[in-house]
mmCIF file of N, CA, C and O in Angstrom:
data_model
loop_
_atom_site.group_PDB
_atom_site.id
_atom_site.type_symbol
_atom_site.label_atom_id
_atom_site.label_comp_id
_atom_site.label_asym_id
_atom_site.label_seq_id
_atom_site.Cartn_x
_atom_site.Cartn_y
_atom_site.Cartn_z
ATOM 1 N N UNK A 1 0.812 -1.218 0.000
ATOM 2 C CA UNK A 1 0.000 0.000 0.000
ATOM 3 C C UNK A 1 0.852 1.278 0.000
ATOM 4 O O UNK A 1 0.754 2.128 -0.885
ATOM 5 N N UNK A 2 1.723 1.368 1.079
ATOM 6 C CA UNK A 2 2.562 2.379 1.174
ATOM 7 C C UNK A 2 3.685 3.058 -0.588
ATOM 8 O O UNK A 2 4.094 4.168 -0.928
ATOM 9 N N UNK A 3 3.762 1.683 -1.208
ATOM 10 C CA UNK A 3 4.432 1.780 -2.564
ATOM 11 C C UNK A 3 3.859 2.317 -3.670
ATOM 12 O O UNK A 3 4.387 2.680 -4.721
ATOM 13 N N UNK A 4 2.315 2.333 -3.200
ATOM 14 C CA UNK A 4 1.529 2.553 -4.386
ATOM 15 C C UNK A 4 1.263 3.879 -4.185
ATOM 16 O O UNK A 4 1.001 4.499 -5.215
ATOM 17 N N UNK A 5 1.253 4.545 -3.080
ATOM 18 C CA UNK A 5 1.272 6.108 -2.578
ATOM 19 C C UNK A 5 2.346 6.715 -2.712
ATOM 20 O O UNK A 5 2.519 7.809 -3.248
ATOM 21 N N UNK A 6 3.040 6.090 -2.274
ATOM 22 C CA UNK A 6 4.605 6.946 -2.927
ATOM 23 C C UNK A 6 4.494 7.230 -4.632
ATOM 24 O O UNK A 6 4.770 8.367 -5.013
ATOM 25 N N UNK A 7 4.122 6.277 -5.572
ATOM 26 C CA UNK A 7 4.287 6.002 -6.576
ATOM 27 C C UNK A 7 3.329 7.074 -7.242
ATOM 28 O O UNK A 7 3.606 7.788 -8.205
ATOM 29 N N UNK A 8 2.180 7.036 -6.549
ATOM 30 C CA UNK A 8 1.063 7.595 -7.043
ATOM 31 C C UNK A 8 1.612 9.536 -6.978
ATOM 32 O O UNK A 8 1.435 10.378 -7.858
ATOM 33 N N UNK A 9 2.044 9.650 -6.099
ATOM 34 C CA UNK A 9 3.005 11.777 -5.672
ATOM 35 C C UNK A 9 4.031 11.271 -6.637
ATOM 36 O O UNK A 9 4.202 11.931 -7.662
ATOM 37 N N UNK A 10 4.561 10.455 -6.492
ATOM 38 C CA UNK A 10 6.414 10.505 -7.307
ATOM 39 C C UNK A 10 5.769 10.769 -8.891
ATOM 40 O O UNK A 10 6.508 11.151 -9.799
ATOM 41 N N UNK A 11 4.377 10.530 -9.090
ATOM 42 C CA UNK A 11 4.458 10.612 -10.220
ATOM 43 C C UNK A 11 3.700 12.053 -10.933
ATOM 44 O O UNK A 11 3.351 12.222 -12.101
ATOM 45 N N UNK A 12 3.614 12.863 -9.912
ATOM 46 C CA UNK A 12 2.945 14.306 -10.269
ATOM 47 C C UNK A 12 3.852 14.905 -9.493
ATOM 48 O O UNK A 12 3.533 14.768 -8.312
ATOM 49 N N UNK A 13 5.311 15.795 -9.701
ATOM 50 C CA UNK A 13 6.313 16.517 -9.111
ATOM 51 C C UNK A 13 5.717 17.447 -8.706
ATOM 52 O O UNK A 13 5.664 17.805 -7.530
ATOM 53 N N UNK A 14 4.993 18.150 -9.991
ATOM 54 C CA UNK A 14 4.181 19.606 -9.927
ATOM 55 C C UNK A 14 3.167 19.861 -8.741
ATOM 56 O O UNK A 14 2.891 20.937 -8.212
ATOM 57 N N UNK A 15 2.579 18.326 -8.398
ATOM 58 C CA UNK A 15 2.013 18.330 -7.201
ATOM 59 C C UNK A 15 2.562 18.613 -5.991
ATOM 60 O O UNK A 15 2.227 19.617 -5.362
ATOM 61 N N UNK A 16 3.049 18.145 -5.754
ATOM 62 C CA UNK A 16 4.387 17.712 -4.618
ATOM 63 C C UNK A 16 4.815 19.077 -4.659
ATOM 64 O O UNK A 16 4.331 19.516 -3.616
ATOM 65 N N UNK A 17 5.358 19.927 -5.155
ATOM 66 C CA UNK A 17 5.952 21.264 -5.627
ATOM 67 C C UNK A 17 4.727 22.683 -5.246
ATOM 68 O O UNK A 17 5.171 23.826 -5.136
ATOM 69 N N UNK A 18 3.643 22.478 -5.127
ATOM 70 C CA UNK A 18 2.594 23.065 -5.327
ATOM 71 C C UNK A 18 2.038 23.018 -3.546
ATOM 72 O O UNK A 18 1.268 23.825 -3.026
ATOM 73 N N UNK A 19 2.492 22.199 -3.087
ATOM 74 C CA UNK A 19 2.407 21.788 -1.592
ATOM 75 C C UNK A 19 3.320 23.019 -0.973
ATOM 76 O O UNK A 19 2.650 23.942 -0.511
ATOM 77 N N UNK A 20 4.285 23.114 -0.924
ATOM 78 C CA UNK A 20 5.486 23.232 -0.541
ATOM 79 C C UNK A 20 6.524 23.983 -1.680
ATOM 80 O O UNK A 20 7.688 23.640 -1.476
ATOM 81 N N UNK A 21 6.432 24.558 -2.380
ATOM 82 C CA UNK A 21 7.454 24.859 -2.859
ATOM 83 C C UNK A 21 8.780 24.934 -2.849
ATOM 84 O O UNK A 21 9.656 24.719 -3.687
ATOM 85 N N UNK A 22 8.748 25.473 -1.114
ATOM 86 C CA UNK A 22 10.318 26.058 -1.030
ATOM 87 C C UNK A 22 10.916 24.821 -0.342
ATOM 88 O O UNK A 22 12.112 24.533 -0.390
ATOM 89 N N UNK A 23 10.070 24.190 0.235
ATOM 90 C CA UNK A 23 11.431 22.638 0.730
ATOM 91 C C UNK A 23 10.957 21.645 -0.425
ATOM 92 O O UNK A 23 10.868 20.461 -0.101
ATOM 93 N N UNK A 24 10.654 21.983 -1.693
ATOM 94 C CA UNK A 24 9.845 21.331 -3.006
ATOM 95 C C UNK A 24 11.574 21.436 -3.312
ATOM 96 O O UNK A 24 12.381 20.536 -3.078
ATOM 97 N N UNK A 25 11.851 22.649 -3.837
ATOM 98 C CA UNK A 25 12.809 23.095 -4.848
ATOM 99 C C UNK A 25 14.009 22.588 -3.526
ATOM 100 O O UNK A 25 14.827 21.711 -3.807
ATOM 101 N N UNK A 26 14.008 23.026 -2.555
ATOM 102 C CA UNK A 26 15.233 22.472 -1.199
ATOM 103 C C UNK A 26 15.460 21.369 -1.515
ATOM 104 O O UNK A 26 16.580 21.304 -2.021
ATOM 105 N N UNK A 27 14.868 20.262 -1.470
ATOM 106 C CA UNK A 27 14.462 18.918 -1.519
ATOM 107 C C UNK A 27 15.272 18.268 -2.793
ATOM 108 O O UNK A 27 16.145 17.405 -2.703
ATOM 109 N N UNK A 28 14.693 18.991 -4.226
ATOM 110 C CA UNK A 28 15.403 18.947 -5.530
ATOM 111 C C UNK A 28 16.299 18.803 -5.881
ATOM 112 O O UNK A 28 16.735 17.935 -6.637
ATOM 113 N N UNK A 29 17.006 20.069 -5.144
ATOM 114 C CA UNK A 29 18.368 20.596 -5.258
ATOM 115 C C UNK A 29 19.072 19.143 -4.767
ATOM 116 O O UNK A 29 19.632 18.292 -5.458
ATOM 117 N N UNK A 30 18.836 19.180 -3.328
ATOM 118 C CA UNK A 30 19.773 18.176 -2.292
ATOM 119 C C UNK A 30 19.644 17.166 -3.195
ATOM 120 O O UNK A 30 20.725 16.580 -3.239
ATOM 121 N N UNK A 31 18.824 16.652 -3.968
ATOM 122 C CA UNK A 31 18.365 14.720 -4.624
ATOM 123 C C UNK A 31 20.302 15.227 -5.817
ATOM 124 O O UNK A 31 21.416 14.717 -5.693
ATOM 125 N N UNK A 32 19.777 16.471 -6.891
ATOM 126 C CA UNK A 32 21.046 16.628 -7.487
ATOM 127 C C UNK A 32 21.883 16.856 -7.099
ATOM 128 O O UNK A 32 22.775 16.587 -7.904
ATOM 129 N N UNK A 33 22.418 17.434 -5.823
ATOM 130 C CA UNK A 33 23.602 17.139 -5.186
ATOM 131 C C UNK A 33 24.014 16.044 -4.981
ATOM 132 O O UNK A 33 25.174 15.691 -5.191
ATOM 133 N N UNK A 34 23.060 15.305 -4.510
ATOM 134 C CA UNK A 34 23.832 13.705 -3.854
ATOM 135 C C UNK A 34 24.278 12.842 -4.899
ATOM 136 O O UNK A 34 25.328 12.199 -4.883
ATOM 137 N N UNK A 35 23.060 12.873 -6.196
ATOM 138 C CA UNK A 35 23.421 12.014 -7.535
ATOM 139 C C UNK A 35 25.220 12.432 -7.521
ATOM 140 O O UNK A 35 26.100 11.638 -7.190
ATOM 141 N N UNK A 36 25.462 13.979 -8.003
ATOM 142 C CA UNK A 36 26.893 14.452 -8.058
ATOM 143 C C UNK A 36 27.713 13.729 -7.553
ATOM 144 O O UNK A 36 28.573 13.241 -8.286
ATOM 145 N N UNK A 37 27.709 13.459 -6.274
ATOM 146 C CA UNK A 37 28.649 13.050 -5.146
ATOM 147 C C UNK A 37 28.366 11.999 -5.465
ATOM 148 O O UNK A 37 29.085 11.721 -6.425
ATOM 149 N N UNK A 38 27.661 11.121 -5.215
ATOM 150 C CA UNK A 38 27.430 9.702 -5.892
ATOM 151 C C UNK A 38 28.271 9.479 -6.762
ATOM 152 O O UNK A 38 29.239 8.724 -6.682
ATOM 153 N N UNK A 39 27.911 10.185 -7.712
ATOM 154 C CA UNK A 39 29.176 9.967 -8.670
ATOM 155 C C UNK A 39 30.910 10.183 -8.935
ATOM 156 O O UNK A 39 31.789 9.432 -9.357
ATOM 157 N N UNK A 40 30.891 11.401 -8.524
ATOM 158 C CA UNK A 40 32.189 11.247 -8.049
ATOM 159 C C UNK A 40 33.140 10.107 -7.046
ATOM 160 O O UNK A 40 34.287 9.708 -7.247
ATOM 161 N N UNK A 41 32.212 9.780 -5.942
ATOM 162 C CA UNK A 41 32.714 8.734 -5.047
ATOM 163 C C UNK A 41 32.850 7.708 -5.927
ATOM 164 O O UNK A 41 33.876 7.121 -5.581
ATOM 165 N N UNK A 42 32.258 7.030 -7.118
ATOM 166 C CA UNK A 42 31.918 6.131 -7.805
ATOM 167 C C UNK A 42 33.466 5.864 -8.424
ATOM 168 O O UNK A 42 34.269 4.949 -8.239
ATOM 169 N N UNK A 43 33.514 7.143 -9.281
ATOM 170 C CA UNK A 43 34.571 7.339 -10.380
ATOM 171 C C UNK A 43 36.067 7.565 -9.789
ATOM 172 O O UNK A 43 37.083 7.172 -10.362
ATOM 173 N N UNK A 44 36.042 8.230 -8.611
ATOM 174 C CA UNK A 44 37.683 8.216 -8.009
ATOM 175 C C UNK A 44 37.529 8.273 -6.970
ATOM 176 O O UNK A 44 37.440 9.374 -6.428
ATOM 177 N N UNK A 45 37.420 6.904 -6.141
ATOM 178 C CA UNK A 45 37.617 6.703 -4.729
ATOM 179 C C UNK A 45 39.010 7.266 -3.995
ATOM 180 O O UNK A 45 39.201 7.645 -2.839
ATOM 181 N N UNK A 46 39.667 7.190 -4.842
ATOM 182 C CA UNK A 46 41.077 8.189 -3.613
ATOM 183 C C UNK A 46 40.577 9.609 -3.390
ATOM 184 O O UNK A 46 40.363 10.096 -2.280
ATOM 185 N N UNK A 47 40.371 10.386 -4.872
ATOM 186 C CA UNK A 47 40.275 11.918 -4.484
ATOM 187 C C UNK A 47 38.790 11.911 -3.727
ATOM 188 O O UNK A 47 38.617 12.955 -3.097
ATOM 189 N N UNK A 48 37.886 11.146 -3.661
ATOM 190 C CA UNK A 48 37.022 11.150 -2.621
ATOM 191 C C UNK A 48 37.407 11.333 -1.140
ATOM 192 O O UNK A 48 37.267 12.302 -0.394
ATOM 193 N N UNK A 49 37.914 10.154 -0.947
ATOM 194 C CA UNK A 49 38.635 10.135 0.304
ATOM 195 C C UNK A 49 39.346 11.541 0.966
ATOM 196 O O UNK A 49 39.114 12.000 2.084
ATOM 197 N N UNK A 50 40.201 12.036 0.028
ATOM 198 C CA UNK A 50 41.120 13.106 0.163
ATOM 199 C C UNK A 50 40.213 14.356 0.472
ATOM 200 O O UNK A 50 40.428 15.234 1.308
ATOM 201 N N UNK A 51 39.120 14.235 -0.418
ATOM 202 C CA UNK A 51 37.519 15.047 -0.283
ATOM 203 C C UNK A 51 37.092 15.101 1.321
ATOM 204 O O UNK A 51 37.082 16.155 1.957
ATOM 205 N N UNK A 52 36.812 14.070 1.768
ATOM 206 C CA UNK A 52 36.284 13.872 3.038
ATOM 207 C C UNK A 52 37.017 14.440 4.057
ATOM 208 O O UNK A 52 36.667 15.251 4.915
ATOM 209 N N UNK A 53 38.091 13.905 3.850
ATOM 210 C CA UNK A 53 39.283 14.089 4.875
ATOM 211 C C UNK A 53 39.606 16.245 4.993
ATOM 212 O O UNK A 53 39.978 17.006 5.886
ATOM 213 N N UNK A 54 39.307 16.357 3.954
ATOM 214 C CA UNK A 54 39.718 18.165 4.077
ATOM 215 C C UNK A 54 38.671 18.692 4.459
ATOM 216 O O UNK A 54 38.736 19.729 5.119
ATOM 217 N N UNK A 55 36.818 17.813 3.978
ATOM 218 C CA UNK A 55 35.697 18.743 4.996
ATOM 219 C C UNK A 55 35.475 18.144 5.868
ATOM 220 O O UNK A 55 34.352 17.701 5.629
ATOM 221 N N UNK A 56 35.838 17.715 6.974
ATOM 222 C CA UNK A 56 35.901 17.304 8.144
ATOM 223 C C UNK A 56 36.354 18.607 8.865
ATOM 224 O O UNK A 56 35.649 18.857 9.843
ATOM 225 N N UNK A 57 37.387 19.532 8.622
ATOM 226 C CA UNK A 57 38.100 20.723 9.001
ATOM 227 C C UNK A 57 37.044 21.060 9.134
ATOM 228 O O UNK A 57 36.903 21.326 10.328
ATOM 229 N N UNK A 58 35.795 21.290 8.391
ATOM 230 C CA UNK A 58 35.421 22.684 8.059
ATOM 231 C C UNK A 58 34.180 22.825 8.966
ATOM 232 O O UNK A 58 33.602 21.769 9.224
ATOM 233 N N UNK A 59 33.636 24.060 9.535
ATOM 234 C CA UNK A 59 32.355 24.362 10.263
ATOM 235 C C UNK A 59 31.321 24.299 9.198
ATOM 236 O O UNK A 59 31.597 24.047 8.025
ATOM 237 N N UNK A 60 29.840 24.589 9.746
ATOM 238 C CA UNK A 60 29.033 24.196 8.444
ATOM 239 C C UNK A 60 28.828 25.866 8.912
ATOM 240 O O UNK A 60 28.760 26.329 10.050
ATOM 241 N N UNK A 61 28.757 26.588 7.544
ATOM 242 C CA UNK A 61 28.251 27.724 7.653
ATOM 243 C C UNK A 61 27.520 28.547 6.243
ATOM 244 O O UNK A 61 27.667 28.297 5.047
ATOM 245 N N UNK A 62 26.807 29.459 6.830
ATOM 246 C CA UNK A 62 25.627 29.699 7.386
ATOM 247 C C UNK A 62 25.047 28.717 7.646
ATOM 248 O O UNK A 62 24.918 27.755 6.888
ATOM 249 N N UNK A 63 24.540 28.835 8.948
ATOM 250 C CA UNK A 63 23.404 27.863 8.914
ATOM 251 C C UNK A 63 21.623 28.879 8.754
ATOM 252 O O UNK A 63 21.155 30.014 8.840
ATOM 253 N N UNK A 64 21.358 27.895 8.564
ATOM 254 C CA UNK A 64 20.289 28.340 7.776
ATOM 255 C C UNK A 64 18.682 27.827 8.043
ATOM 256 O O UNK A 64 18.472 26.627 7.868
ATOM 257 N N UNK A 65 17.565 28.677 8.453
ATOM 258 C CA UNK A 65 16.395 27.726 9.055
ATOM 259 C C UNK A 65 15.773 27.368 7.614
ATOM 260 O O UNK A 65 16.004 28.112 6.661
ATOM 261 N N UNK A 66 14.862 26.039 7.452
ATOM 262 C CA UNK A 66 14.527 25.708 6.428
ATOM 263 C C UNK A 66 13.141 26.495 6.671
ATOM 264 O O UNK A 66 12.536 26.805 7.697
ATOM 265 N N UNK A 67 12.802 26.756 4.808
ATOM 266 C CA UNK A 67 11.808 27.585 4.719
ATOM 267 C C UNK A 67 10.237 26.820 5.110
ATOM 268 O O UNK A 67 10.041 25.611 4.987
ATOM 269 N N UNK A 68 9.417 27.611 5.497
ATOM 270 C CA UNK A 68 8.553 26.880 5.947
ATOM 271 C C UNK A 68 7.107 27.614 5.728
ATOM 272 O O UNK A 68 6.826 28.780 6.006
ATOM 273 N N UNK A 69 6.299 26.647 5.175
ATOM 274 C CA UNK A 69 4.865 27.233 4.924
ATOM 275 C C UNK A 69 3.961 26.841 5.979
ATOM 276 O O UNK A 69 4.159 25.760 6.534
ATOM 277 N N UNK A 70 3.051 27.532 6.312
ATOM 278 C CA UNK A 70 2.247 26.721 7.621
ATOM 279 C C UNK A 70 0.863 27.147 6.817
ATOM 280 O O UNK A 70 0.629 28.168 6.170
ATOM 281 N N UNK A 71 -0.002 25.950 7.106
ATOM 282 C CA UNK A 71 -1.323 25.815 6.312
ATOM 283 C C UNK A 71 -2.311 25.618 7.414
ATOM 284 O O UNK A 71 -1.896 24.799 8.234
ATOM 285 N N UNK A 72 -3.405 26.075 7.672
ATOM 286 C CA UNK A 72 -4.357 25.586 8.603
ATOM 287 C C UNK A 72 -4.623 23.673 8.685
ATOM 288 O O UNK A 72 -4.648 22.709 7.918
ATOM 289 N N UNK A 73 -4.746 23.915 9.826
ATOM 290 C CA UNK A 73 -4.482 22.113 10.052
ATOM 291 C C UNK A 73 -5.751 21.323 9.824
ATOM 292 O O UNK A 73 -6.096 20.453 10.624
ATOM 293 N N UNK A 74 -6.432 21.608 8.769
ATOM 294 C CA UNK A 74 -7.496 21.186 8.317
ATOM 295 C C UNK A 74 -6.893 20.891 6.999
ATOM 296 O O UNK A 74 -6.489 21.762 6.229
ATOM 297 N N UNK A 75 -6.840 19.155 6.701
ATOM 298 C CA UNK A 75 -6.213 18.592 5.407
ATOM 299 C C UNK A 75 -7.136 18.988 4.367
ATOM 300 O O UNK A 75 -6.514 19.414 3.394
ATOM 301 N N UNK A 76 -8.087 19.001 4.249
ATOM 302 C CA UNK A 76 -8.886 19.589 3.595
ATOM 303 C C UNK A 76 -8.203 20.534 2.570
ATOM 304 O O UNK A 76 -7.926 20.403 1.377
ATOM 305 N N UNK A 77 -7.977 21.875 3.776
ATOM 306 C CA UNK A 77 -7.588 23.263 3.280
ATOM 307 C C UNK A 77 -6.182 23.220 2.516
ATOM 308 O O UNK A 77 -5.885 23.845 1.498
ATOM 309 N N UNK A 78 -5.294 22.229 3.336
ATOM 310 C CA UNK A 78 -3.930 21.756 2.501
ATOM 311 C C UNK A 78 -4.225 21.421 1.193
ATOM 312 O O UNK A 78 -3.734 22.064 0.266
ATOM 313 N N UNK A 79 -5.054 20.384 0.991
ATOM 314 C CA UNK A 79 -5.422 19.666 -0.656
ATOM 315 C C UNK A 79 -5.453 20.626 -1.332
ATOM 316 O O UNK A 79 -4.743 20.812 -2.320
ATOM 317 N N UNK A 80 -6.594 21.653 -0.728
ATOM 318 C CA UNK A 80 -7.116 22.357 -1.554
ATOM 319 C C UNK A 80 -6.085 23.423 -1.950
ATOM 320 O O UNK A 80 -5.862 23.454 -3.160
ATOM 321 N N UNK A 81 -5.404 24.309 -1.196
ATOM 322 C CA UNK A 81 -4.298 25.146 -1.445
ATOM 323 C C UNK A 81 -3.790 24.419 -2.699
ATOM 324 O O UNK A 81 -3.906 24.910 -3.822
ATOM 325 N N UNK A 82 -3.263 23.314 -2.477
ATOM 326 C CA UNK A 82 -1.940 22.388 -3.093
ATOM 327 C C UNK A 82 -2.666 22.451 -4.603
ATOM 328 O O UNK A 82 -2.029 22.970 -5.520
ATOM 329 N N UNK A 83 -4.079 21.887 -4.864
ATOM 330 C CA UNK A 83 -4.529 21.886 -6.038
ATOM 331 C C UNK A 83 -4.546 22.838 -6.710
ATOM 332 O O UNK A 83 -4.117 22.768 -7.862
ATOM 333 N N UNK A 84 -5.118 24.185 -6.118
ATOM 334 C CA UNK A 84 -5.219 25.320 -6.297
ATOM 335 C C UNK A 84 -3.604 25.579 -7.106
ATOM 336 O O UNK A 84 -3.555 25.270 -8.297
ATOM 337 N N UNK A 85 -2.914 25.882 -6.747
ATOM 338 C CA UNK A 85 -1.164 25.897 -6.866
ATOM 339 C C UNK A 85 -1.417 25.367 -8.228
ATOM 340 O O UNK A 85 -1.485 25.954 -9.308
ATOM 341 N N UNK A 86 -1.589 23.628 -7.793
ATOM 342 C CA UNK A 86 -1.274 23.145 -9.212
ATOM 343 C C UNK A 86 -1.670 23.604 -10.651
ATOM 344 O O UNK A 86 -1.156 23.514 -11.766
ATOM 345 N N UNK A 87 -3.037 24.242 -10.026
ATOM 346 C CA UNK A 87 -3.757 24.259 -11.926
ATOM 347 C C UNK A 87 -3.201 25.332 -12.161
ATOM 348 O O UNK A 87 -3.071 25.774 -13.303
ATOM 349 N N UNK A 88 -2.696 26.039 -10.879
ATOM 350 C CA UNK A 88 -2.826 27.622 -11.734
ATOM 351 C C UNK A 88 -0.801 27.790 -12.064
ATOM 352 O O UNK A 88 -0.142 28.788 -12.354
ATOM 353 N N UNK A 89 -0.365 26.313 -11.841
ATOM 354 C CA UNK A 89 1.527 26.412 -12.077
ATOM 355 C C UNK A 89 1.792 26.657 -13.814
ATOM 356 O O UNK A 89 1.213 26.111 -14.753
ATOM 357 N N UNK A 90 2.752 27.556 -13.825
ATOM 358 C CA UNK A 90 3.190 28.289 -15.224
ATOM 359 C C UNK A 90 4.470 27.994 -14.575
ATOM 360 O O UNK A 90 4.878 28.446 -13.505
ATOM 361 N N UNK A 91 5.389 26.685 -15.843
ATOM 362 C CA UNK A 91 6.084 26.874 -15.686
ATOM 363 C C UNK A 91 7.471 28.020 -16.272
ATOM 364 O O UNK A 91 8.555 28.025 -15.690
#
């Protein structure tokens, strides 16, 4: 059940995006970052390593609060926002 719900959002982005935008596009970003790194770790495991080993030094900075939409807690009103969003998305 749970596979078929995932499957069923994974397969309307614009939806998902229309919810949430800004941890929509947050969210995005981070999936193409990691593919990146994925790949790199893939293709040259030493300079990876050598990678790791130099940001370990480092502080994380800015930190940064994630953006956040707050919707009345009536799912209802969420759907409806979210749909709303959707029909009216130009990309």
């Amino acid at each position: 059940p749970l596979w078929a719900y995932s499957d069923e959002f994974s397969d309307d982005p614009i939806l998902l995006r229309s919810a949430n935008p800004a941890v929509w596009d947050a969210t995005e970003a981070t999936m193409h970052w990691a593919a990146f790194f994925r790949f790199c770790k893939e293709k040259n495991p030493s300079q990876w390593d050598a990678f790791l080993q130099q940001i370990k030094l480092l502080a994380a900075s800015p930190q940064a609060a994630t953006p956040t939409v707050l919707y009345p807690k009536s799912k209802t009103a969420i759907l409806s926002h979210a749909l709303k969003n959707y029909l009216n998305y130009q990309p």
